């Protein structure tokens, strides 16, 4: 009778060790085959948006050498934060295959609530911030309830919210219409504070690359222990090196101006945490499951109503937080806060970055890539003195291209039995 090792392998630990290279080799072949199959079936991931971003940066740099200057890129890294947070929130709803048209109005209302409480009524800043964020959360729960429980289409619910919350914002602001924020405090500091010490900037780059390596290596070890194909250490090292190059290049550029912006640091912290929630927790897997098929998710025992409400609550909460960053950037809250352009840019950022309008695909990093594209176009246009109308036309073209690519990818995957 053959002996068994601690893992129950009848051939023992020696034979198990001998099989590991074969598993690794099989894993390499499987992954190569998966990549080839994905490209053939149209599942190209974030590759197109990265290529577009590189093309945009190259074109604007050739047209104006100030575009890639440390000052402009530092300003760009702060400009993306407010709208980027709103776009990250929209990803939660898009993963369900739904849409939230109220995020612009919610962001403006939250900023107005903060300004009235803190500036006009003298409420402590921390309490005003909590009230503003909770305003967004409550709105998301209400809208999610009407959609998930009552059955009103999300388009109608959030379109009504777009109008209602914008009207409430105007009512809260009152006759003055504009409230200037205080010069001191947390909210003003969000977009004007920098960590000037280069150690902070390079330290963040090193931390990001190191964290990615250990997270990927841990995942590979788990997959290897389970006897399934995994990414070999060499592949992980190459990916980590690529991330490190990008991170340290960004750190070098930022350190040549004023250092690491507080707004960018907080934005990246939000994105990383929310990415972990969506990809590494049962909550995130349930969100993706509902986007892949509501009925199948329901039969699997997922509380679809609760998950839908929570997704809309997350979207509105992040819209409120994004509204505070936007108010900090202009140091005021007015009747134009949360304008329709904000909604368009936020949704466009999520879709351009790779989140599918059909549900089931997307991540917070999708929103980051998308808002980088949109804000890069806006920044380049400002540097060149080109009117806003041209910016809208170019952004619209990029958005249409992203949606067309998403539709073609979905059709290709259906044809190959993957969707």
CSV table of C-alpha atoms in Angstrom, one decimal:
chain,number,residue,atom,x,y,z
A,1,UNK,CA,0.0,0.0,0.0
A,2,UNK,CA,1.4,3.4,-1.0
A,3,UNK,CA,2.1,5.9,1.7
A,4,UNK,CA,0.5,9.3,1.8
A,5,UNK,CA,2.0,12.7,2.8
A,6,UNK,CA,0.3,15.3,5.0
A,7,UNK,CA,-1.7,16.7,2.1
A,8,UNK,CA,-3.1,13.2,1.3
A,9,UNK,CA,-0.9,12.8,-1.9
A,10,UNK,CA,-0.6,9.0,-2.4
A,11,UNK,CA,2.8,9.4,-4.1
A,12,UNK,CA,4.4,11.3,-1.2
A,13,UNK,CA,6.1,14.6,-0.9
A,14,UNK,CA,8.9,13.7,-3.3
A,15,UNK,CA,6.7,12.9,-6.2
A,16,UNK,CA,4.6,16.0,-5.4
A,17,UNK,CA,7.7,18.2,-5.6
A,18,UNK,CA,8.6,16.5,-8.9
A,19,UNK,CA,5.2,17.4,-10.3
A,20,UNK,CA,5.5,21.1,-9.4
A,21,UNK,CA,7.5,22.0,-12.5
A,22,UNK,CA,5.0,20.3,-14.7
A,23,UNK,CA,2.2,22.2,-13.0
A,24,UNK,CA,4.1,25.4,-13.5
A,25,UNK,CA,4.8,24.6,-17.2
A,26,UNK,CA,1.1,23.7,-17.7
A,27,UNK,CA,0.2,26.9,-16.0
A,28,UNK,CA,2.4,28.9,-18.4
A,29,UNK,CA,0.8,27.2,-21.4
A,30,UNK,CA,-2.7,27.7,-20.0
A,31,UNK,CA,-2.1,31.4,-19.3
A,32,UNK,CA,-0.6,31.9,-22.8
A,33,UNK,CA,-3.6,30.1,-24.3
A,34,UNK,CA,-6.0,32.3,-22.2
A,35,UNK,CA,-4.3,35.5,-23.4
A,36,UNK,CA,-4.5,34.4,-27.0
A,37,UNK,CA,-8.2,33.4,-26.6
A,38,UNK,CA,-9.1,36.7,-24.9
A,39,UNK,CA,-7.5,38.7,-27.7
A,40,UNK,CA,-9.2,36.5,-30.3
A,41,UNK,CA,-12.6,36.9,-28.7
A,42,UNK,CA,-12.4,40.6,-28.2
A,43,UNK,CA,-11.6,40.6,-24.4
A,44,UNK,CA,-8.8,43.2,-24.7
A,45,UNK,CA,-9.2,44.6,-21.2
A,46,UNK,CA,-7.6,48.0,-20.5
A,47,UNK,CA,-5.1,47.8,-23.4
A,48,UNK,CA,-7.0,50.2,-25.7
A,49,UNK,CA,-7.5,52.9,-23.2
A,50,UNK,CA,-3.8,52.8,-22.2
A,51,UNK,CA,-2.8,53.1,-25.9
A,52,UNK,CA,-5.3,56.0,-26.3
A,53,UNK,CA,-3.8,57.8,-23.2
A,54,UNK,CA,-0.3,57.4,-24.5
A,55,UNK,CA,-1.4,58.8,-27.9
A,56,UNK,CA,-3.1,61.8,-26.2
A,57,UNK,CA,-0.1,62.6,-24.0
A,58,UNK,CA,2.3,62.2,-27.0
A,59,UNK,CA,0.2,64.5,-29.3
A,60,UNK,CA,-0.3,67.2,-26.7
A,61,UNK,CA,3.4,67.1,-25.8
A,62,UNK,CA,4.4,67.6,-29.4
A,63,UNK,CA,1.9,70.5,-29.7
A,64,UNK,CA,2.9,72.1,-26.4
A,65,UNK,CA,6.1,71.1,-24.6
A,66,UNK,CA,4.5,72.3,-21.3
A,67,UNK,CA,2.0,69.5,-21.2
A,68,UNK,CA,4.3,66.9,-19.6
A,69,UNK,CA,5.9,69.4,-17.3
A,70,UNK,CA,6.0,68.6,-13.6
A,71,UNK,CA,3.6,71.6,-12.9
A,72,UNK,CA,0.9,70.5,-15.4
A,73,UNK,CA,1.1,66.8,-14.4
A,74,UNK,CA,0.9,67.7,-10.8
A,75,UNK,CA,-2.2,69.9,-11.4
A,76,UNK,CA,-3.6,67.0,-13.5
A,77,UNK,CA,-3.2,64.6,-10.6
A,78,UNK,CA,-5.3,66.9,-8.4
A,79,UNK,CA,-7.9,67.7,-11.0
A,80,UNK,CA,-8.8,64.1,-11.6
A,81,UNK,CA,-9.7,63.4,-7.9
A,82,UNK,CA,-13.2,64.9,-7.5
A,83,UNK,CA,-14.7,63.6,-10.7
A,84,UNK,CA,-12.6,60.4,-10.4
A,85,UNK,CA,-14.2,59.5,-7.1
A,86,UNK,CA,-17.7,60.0,-8.6
A,87,UNK,CA,-16.7,57.8,-11.5
A,88,UNK,CA,-15.5,55.1,-9.1
A,89,UNK,CA,-18.9,55.1,-7.4
A,90,UNK,CA,-20.6,54.8,-10.8
A,91,UNK,CA,-18.6,51.6,-11.4
A,92,UNK,CA,-20.6,49.9,-8.6
A,93,UNK,CA,-23.8,50.6,-10.4
A,94,UNK,CA,-22.5,49.8,-13.9
A,95,UNK,CA,-21.3,46.4,-12.6
A,96,UNK,CA,-25.0,45.6,-12.1
A,97,UNK,CA,-25.8,46.7,-15.6
A,98,UNK,CA,-27.6,49.8,-14.4
A,99,UNK,CA,-26.9,53.6,-14.5
A,100,UNK,CA,-27.0,56.4,-11.9
A,101,UNK,CA,-27.8,59.8,-13.5
A,102,UNK,CA,-28.1,61.6,-10.2
A,103,UNK,CA,-24.4,61.6,-9.1
A,104,UNK,CA,-23.7,65.1,-10.3
A,105,UNK,CA,-26.7,66.6,-8.4
A,106,UNK,CA,-25.8,64.5,-5.3
A,107,UNK,CA,-22.3,65.8,-5.3
A,108,UNK,CA,-23.5,69.4,-5.5
A,109,UNK,CA,-26.1,68.9,-2.8
A,110,UNK,CA,-23.5,67.3,-0.4
A,111,UNK,CA,-21.2,70.2,-0.9
A,112,UNK,CA,-24.0,72.7,-0.3
A,113,UNK,CA,-25.0,70.9,2.9
A,114,UNK,CA,-21.4,71.2,4.1
A,115,UNK,CA,-21.0,74.8,3.2
A,116,UNK,CA,-24.3,75.9,4.8
A,117,UNK,CA,-23.6,74.0,8.0
A,118,UNK,CA,-19.9,74.9,8.4
A,119,UNK,CA,-19.8,78.5,6.9
A,120,UNK,CA,-23.3,79.9,7.5
A,121,UNK,CA,-24.2,78.1,10.8
A,122,UNK,CA,-20.8,77.6,12.4
A,123,UNK,CA,-21.2,73.8,12.7
A,124,UNK,CA,-17.8,72.1,13.5
A,125,UNK,CA,-16.2,71.0,10.3
A,126,UNK,CA,-16.0,67.3,11.1
A,127,UNK,CA,-19.7,67.2,11.8
A,128,UNK,CA,-20.5,69.1,8.6
A,129,UNK,CA,-18.4,66.6,6.7
A,130,UNK,CA,-20.2,63.6,8.2
A,131,UNK,CA,-23.6,65.2,7.5
A,132,UNK,CA,-22.6,65.9,3.9
A,133,UNK,CA,-21.4,62.3,3.3
A,134,UNK,CA,-24.5,60.8,5.0
A,135,UNK,CA,-26.7,62.9,2.8
A,136,UNK,CA,-25.2,61.1,-0.2
A,137,UNK,CA,-25.6,57.7,1.5
A,138,UNK,CA,-29.3,58.3,2.4
A,139,UNK,CA,-30.0,59.4,-1.1
A,140,UNK,CA,-28.4,56.3,-2.5
A,141,UNK,CA,-30.4,54.0,-0.2
A,142,UNK,CA,-33.7,55.8,-1.2
A,143,UNK,CA,-33.0,55.6,-4.9
A,144,UNK,CA,-31.8,52.0,-4.5
A,145,UNK,CA,-35.0,51.1,-2.7
A,146,UNK,CA,-37.2,52.4,-5.4
A,147,UNK,CA,-35.2,50.6,-8.0
A,148,UNK,CA,-34.6,47.3,-6.3
A,149,UNK,CA,-37.7,46.9,-4.2
A,150,UNK,CA,-40.4,48.9,-6.0
A,151,UNK,CA,-39.2,48.0,-9.5
A,152,UNK,CA,-38.8,51.5,-11.0
A,153,UNK,CA,-36.1,51.5,-13.7
A,154,UNK,CA,-32.8,52.9,-12.5
A,155,UNK,CA,-32.8,55.4,-15.4
A,156,UNK,CA,-36.1,56.9,-14.3
A,157,UNK,CA,-35.3,56.9,-10.5
A,158,UNK,CA,-31.9,58.6,-11.0
A,159,UNK,CA,-33.2,61.0,-13.6
A,160,UNK,CA,-35.8,62.1,-11.1
A,161,UNK,CA,-33.1,62.4,-8.6
A,162,UNK,CA,-31.0,64.5,-10.9
A,163,UNK,CA,-33.8,67.1,-11.0
A,164,UNK,CA,-34.9,66.8,-7.4
A,165,UNK,CA,-31.5,66.9,-5.7
A,166,UNK,CA,-30.4,69.8,-8.0
A,167,UNK,CA,-33.5,71.7,-6.9
A,168,UNK,CA,-32.8,70.9,-3.3
A,169,UNK,CA,-29.2,72.1,-3.6
A,170,UNK,CA,-30.5,75.5,-5.0
A,171,UNK,CA,-33.0,75.7,-2.1
A,172,UNK,CA,-30.3,74.9,0.5
A,173,UNK,CA,-27.9,77.5,-0.9
A,174,UNK,CA,-30.6,80.2,-0.6
A,175,UNK,CA,-30.8,83.6,-2.2
A,176,UNK,CA,-27.0,84.2,-2.2
A,177,UNK,CA,-26.5,81.3,-4.6
A,178,UNK,CA,-22.7,81.0,-3.7
A,179,UNK,CA,-20.9,80.3,-0.5
A,180,UNK,CA,-17.2,80.7,-0.2
A,181,UNK,CA,-15.4,78.1,1.9
A,182,UNK,CA,-13.2,79.1,4.9
A,183,UNK,CA,-9.5,79.4,4.2
A,184,UNK,CA,-8.5,77.0,6.9
A,185,UNK,CA,-9.7,73.5,7.8
A,186,UNK,CA,-9.7,70.0,6.3
A,187,UNK,CA,-11.8,70.6,3.2
A,188,UNK,CA,-9.7,73.5,1.9
A,189,UNK,CA,-6.5,71.5,2.6
A,190,UNK,CA,-7.7,68.6,0.5
A,191,UNK,CA,-6.5,70.1,-2.7
A,192,UNK,CA,-3.8,72.5,-1.6
A,193,UNK,CA,-1.7,70.5,0.7
A,194,UNK,CA,1.4,68.7,-0.5
A,195,UNK,CA,4.0,66.4,1.1
A,196,UNK,CA,7.1,68.2,0.0
A,197,UNK,CA,9.6,65.7,1.3
A,198,UNK,CA,10.7,63.4,-1.6
A,199,UNK,CA,10.7,60.5,0.8
A,200,UNK,CA,6.9,60.6,0.9
A,201,UNK,CA,6.6,60.4,-2.9
A,202,UNK,CA,9.2,57.7,-3.5
A,203,UNK,CA,8.0,55.9,-0.4
A,204,UNK,CA,4.5,55.6,-1.8
A,205,UNK,CA,5.9,54.3,-5.1
A,206,UNK,CA,7.9,51.7,-3.3
A,207,UNK,CA,5.0,50.7,-1.1
A,208,UNK,CA,2.7,50.3,-4.1
A,209,UNK,CA,5.1,48.1,-6.0
A,210,UNK,CA,6.0,46.0,-3.0
A,211,UNK,CA,2.3,45.5,-2.0
A,212,UNK,CA,1.5,44.4,-5.5
A,213,UNK,CA,4.3,41.9,-5.5
A,214,UNK,CA,3.4,40.3,-2.2
A,215,UNK,CA,-0.3,40.2,-3.0
A,216,UNK,CA,0.4,38.6,-6.4
A,217,UNK,CA,2.9,36.1,-4.9
A,218,UNK,CA,0.4,35.2,-2.2
A,219,UNK,CA,-2.3,34.5,-4.8
A,220,UNK,CA,0.1,32.4,-6.8
A,221,UNK,CA,1.0,30.3,-3.7
A,222,UNK,CA,-2.6,29.7,-3.0
A,223,UNK,CA,-3.3,28.6,-6.6
A,224,UNK,CA,-0.2,26.4,-6.6
A,225,UNK,CA,-1.3,24.7,-3.3
A,226,UNK,CA,-4.7,24.1,-4.9
A,227,UNK,CA,-3.0,22.4,-7.9
A,228,UNK,CA,-4.4,24.9,-10.5
A,229,UNK,CA,-2.4,27.0,-13.0
A,230,UNK,CA,-0.7,30.0,-11.4
A,231,UNK,CA,1.4,32.9,-12.5
A,232,UNK,CA,5.1,32.0,-12.0
A,233,UNK,CA,7.4,34.1,-9.9
A,234,UNK,CA,9.2,35.4,-13.0
A,235,UNK,CA,6.0,36.8,-14.5
A,236,UNK,CA,5.1,38.4,-11.2
A,237,UNK,CA,8.5,40.0,-11.0
A,238,UNK,CA,8.2,41.4,-14.5
A,239,UNK,CA,4.7,42.9,-13.8
A,240,UNK,CA,6.0,44.3,-10.5
A,241,UNK,CA,9.0,45.9,-12.3
A,242,UNK,CA,6.6,47.5,-14.8
A,243,UNK,CA,4.5,48.9,-12.0
A,244,UNK,CA,7.6,50.1,-10.2
A,245,UNK,CA,8.9,52.0,-13.3
A,246,UNK,CA,5.5,53.8,-13.7
A,247,UNK,CA,5.3,54.6,-10.0
A,248,UNK,CA,8.8,55.9,-9.6
A,249,UNK,CA,8.5,57.9,-12.8
A,250,UNK,CA,5.4,59.5,-11.4
A,251,UNK,CA,7.2,60.1,-8.1
A,252,UNK,CA,10.1,61.8,-9.9
A,253,UNK,CA,7.8,64.1,-11.8
A,254,UNK,CA,5.8,65.0,-8.7
A,255,UNK,CA,8.8,65.6,-6.6
A,256,UNK,CA,10.1,68.1,-9.1
A,257,UNK,CA,7.1,70.4,-8.5
A,258,UNK,CA,5.7,70.5,-5.0
A,259,UNK,CA,5.7,66.8,-4.0
A,260,UNK,CA,2.9,64.4,-3.4
A,261,UNK,CA,-0.5,66.0,-3.4
A,262,UNK,CA,-2.7,65.0,-0.4
A,263,UNK,CA,-5.7,64.7,-2.8
A,264,UNK,CA,-3.9,62.2,-4.9
A,265,UNK,CA,-2.8,60.1,-1.9
A,266,UNK,CA,-6.4,60.0,-0.6
A,267,UNK,CA,-7.7,59.2,-4.1
A,268,UNK,CA,-5.4,56.2,-4.5
A,269,UNK,CA,-6.2,55.0,-1.0
A,270,UNK,CA,-9.9,55.0,-1.9
A,271,UNK,CA,-9.3,53.2,-5.2
A,272,UNK,CA,-7.1,50.5,-3.7
A,273,UNK,CA,-9.5,49.8,-0.8
A,274,UNK,CA,-12.6,49.7,-3.1
A,275,UNK,CA,-10.7,47.5,-5.6
A,276,UNK,CA,-10.0,45.0,-2.7
A,277,UNK,CA,-13.7,45.1,-1.8
A,278,UNK,CA,-14.8,44.3,-5.3
A,279,UNK,CA,-12.2,41.7,-6.2
A,280,UNK,CA,-11.3,40.1,-2.8
A,281,UNK,CA,-14.5,39.9,-0.8
A,282,UNK,CA,-17.7,38.0,-1.1
A,283,UNK,CA,-19.6,41.3,-1.4
A,284,UNK,CA,-17.7,42.1,-4.6
A,285,UNK,CA,-18.2,38.7,-6.0
A,286,UNK,CA,-21.9,39.0,-5.4
A,287,UNK,CA,-21.9,42.4,-7.3
A,288,UNK,CA,-20.2,40.8,-10.3
A,289,UNK,CA,-22.6,37.8,-10.1
A,290,UNK,CA,-25.6,40.0,-10.3
A,291,UNK,CA,-24.1,41.8,-13.3
A,292,UNK,CA,-23.5,38.5,-15.0
A,293,UNK,CA,-27.1,37.3,-14.5
A,294,UNK,CA,-29.7,38.4,-12.0
A,295,UNK,CA,-31.7,35.2,-12.0
A,296,UNK,CA,-28.7,33.0,-11.7
A,297,UNK,CA,-27.5,35.2,-8.7
A,298,UNK,CA,-30.9,34.9,-7.1
A,299,UNK,CA,-30.9,31.1,-7.4
A,300,UNK,CA,-27.4,31.0,-5.9
A,301,UNK,CA,-28.9,32.5,-2.7
A,302,UNK,CA,-27.7,36.1,-3.2
A,303,UNK,CA,-29.9,38.8,-1.7
A,304,UNK,CA,-30.3,40.7,-4.9
A,305,UNK,CA,-32.4,43.5,-3.4
A,306,UNK,CA,-29.9,44.3,-0.7
A,307,UNK,CA,-27.0,44.2,-3.1
A,308,UNK,CA,-28.6,46.5,-5.5
A,309,UNK,CA,-29.5,49.0,-2.8
A,310,UNK,CA,-25.9,48.9,-1.4
A,311,UNK,CA,-24.5,49.5,-4.9
A,312,UNK,CA,-26.6,52.7,-5.3
A,313,UNK,CA,-25.7,53.7,-1.7
A,314,UNK,CA,-22.0,53.3,-2.6
A,315,UNK,CA,-22.4,55.4,-5.7
A,316,UNK,CA,-24.1,58.2,-4.0
A,317,UNK,CA,-21.7,58.2,-1.0
A,318,UNK,CA,-18.7,58.5,-3.3
A,319,UNK,CA,-20.5,61.2,-5.2
A,320,UNK,CA,-20.9,63.2,-2.0
A,321,UNK,CA,-17.2,62.7,-1.2
A,322,UNK,CA,-16.2,63.7,-4.7
A,323,UNK,CA,-18.4,66.8,-4.3
A,324,UNK,CA,-16.4,67.9,-1.3
A,325,UNK,CA,-13.1,67.5,-3.2
A,326,UNK,CA,-14.6,69.6,-6.1
A,327,UNK,CA,-15.7,72.3,-3.7
A,328,UNK,CA,-12.2,72.3,-2.2
A,329,UNK,CA,-10.7,72.7,-5.6
A,330,UNK,CA,-12.6,75.9,-6.3
A,331,UNK,CA,-13.0,77.0,-2.7
A,332,UNK,CA,-16.7,77.6,-3.0
A,333,UNK,CA,-20.1,76.0,-3.6
A,334,UNK,CA,-22.5,77.6,-6.1
A,335,UNK,CA,-25.5,77.1,-8.3
A,336,UNK,CA,-23.3,75.4,-11.0
A,337,UNK,CA,-21.9,72.8,-8.5
A,338,UNK,CA,-22.8,69.3,-9.8
A,339,UNK,CA,-23.6,70.6,-13.3
A,340,UNK,CA,-24.5,68.3,-16.1
A,341,UNK,CA,-21.0,68.3,-17.4
A,342,UNK,CA,-19.8,66.6,-14.2
A,343,UNK,CA,-22.3,63.7,-14.7
A,344,UNK,CA,-21.3,63.3,-18.3
A,345,UNK,CA,-17.6,63.2,-17.5
A,346,UNK,CA,-18.0,60.8,-14.6
A,347,UNK,CA,-20.0,58.3,-16.6
A,348,UNK,CA,-17.7,58.7,-19.6
A,349,UNK,CA,-14.7,58.1,-17.4
A,350,UNK,CA,-16.0,54.8,-16.1
A,351,UNK,CA,-17.0,53.6,-19.6
A,352,UNK,CA,-13.9,54.8,-21.3
A,353,UNK,CA,-11.8,53.1,-18.7
A,354,UNK,CA,-13.3,49.7,-19.5
A,355,UNK,CA,-16.4,49.4,-17.3
A,356,UNK,CA,-19.2,47.7,-19.3
A,357,UNK,CA,-22.6,49.3,-19.8
A,358,UNK,CA,-24.0,45.8,-19.9
A,359,UNK,CA,-22.8,44.9,-16.4
A,360,UNK,CA,-20.3,42.3,-15.0
A,361,UNK,CA,-17.1,44.0,-16.0
A,362,UNK,CA,-15.2,46.9,-14.6
A,363,UNK,CA,-13.1,48.0,-11.6
A,364,UNK,CA,-12.2,51.2,-9.7
A,365,UNK,CA,-9.0,51.3,-11.8
A,366,UNK,CA,-11.2,51.5,-14.9
A,367,UNK,CA,-12.5,54.9,-13.6
A,368,UNK,CA,-8.9,56.0,-12.9
A,369,UNK,CA,-7.8,55.3,-16.5
A,370,UNK,CA,-11.0,56.9,-17.9
A,371,UNK,CA,-10.7,60.1,-15.9
A,372,UNK,CA,-7.0,60.4,-16.9
A,373,UNK,CA,-8.1,60.4,-20.5
A,374,UNK,CA,-10.8,62.9,-20.1
A,375,UNK,CA,-8.8,65.3,-17.9
A,376,UNK,CA,-5.8,65.0,-20.1
A,377,UNK,CA,-7.9,66.1,-23.0
A,378,UNK,CA,-9.2,69.1,-21.0
A,379,UNK,CA,-5.8,70.0,-19.8
A,380,UNK,CA,-4.2,69.9,-23.2
A,381,UNK,CA,-7.1,72.0,-24.7
A,382,UNK,CA,-6.6,74.7,-22.0
A,383,UNK,CA,-2.8,74.8,-22.6
A,384,UNK,CA,-3.4,75.3,-26.4
A,385,UNK,CA,-6.2,77.8,-25.9
A,386,UNK,CA,-8.8,75.7,-27.7
A,387,UNK,CA,-12.4,76.3,-27.0
A,388,UNK,CA,-14.5,74.0,-24.8
A,389,UNK,CA,-16.7,73.0,-27.7
A,390,UNK,CA,-13.8,71.1,-29.3
A,391,UNK,CA,-13.0,69.4,-26.0
A,392,UNK,CA,-16.6,68.1,-25.8
A,393,UNK,CA,-16.5,66.8,-29.4
A,394,UNK,CA,-13.2,64.9,-28.8
A,395,UNK,CA,-14.4,63.5,-25.5
A,396,UNK,CA,-17.6,62.4,-27.1
A,397,UNK,CA,-15.7,60.7,-29.9
A,398,UNK,CA,-13.5,58.8,-27.4
A,399,UNK,CA,-16.6,57.8,-25.4
A,400,UNK,CA,-18.4,56.5,-28.5
A,401,UNK,CA,-15.3,54.5,-29.5
A,402,UNK,CA,-15.2,53.0,-26.0
A,403,UNK,CA,-18.9,52.0,-26.2
A,404,UNK,CA,-18.5,50.6,-29.7
A,405,UNK,CA,-15.5,48.5,-28.5
A,406,UNK,CA,-17.5,47.3,-25.5
A,407,UNK,CA,-20.4,46.3,-27.8
A,408,UNK,CA,-18.2,44.5,-30.3
A,409,UNK,CA,-16.4,42.7,-27.4
A,410,UNK,CA,-19.6,41.5,-26.0
A,411,UNK,CA,-20.9,40.3,-29.3
A,412,UNK,CA,-17.6,38.5,-29.9
A,413,UNK,CA,-17.7,36.8,-26.5
A,414,UNK,CA,-21.3,35.7,-27.1
A,415,UNK,CA,-20.3,34.2,-30.4
A,416,UNK,CA,-17.6,32.2,-28.6
A,417,UNK,CA,-19.9,31.3,-25.8
A,418,UNK,CA,-18.3,33.4,-23.1
A,419,UNK,CA,-21.1,35.8,-22.3
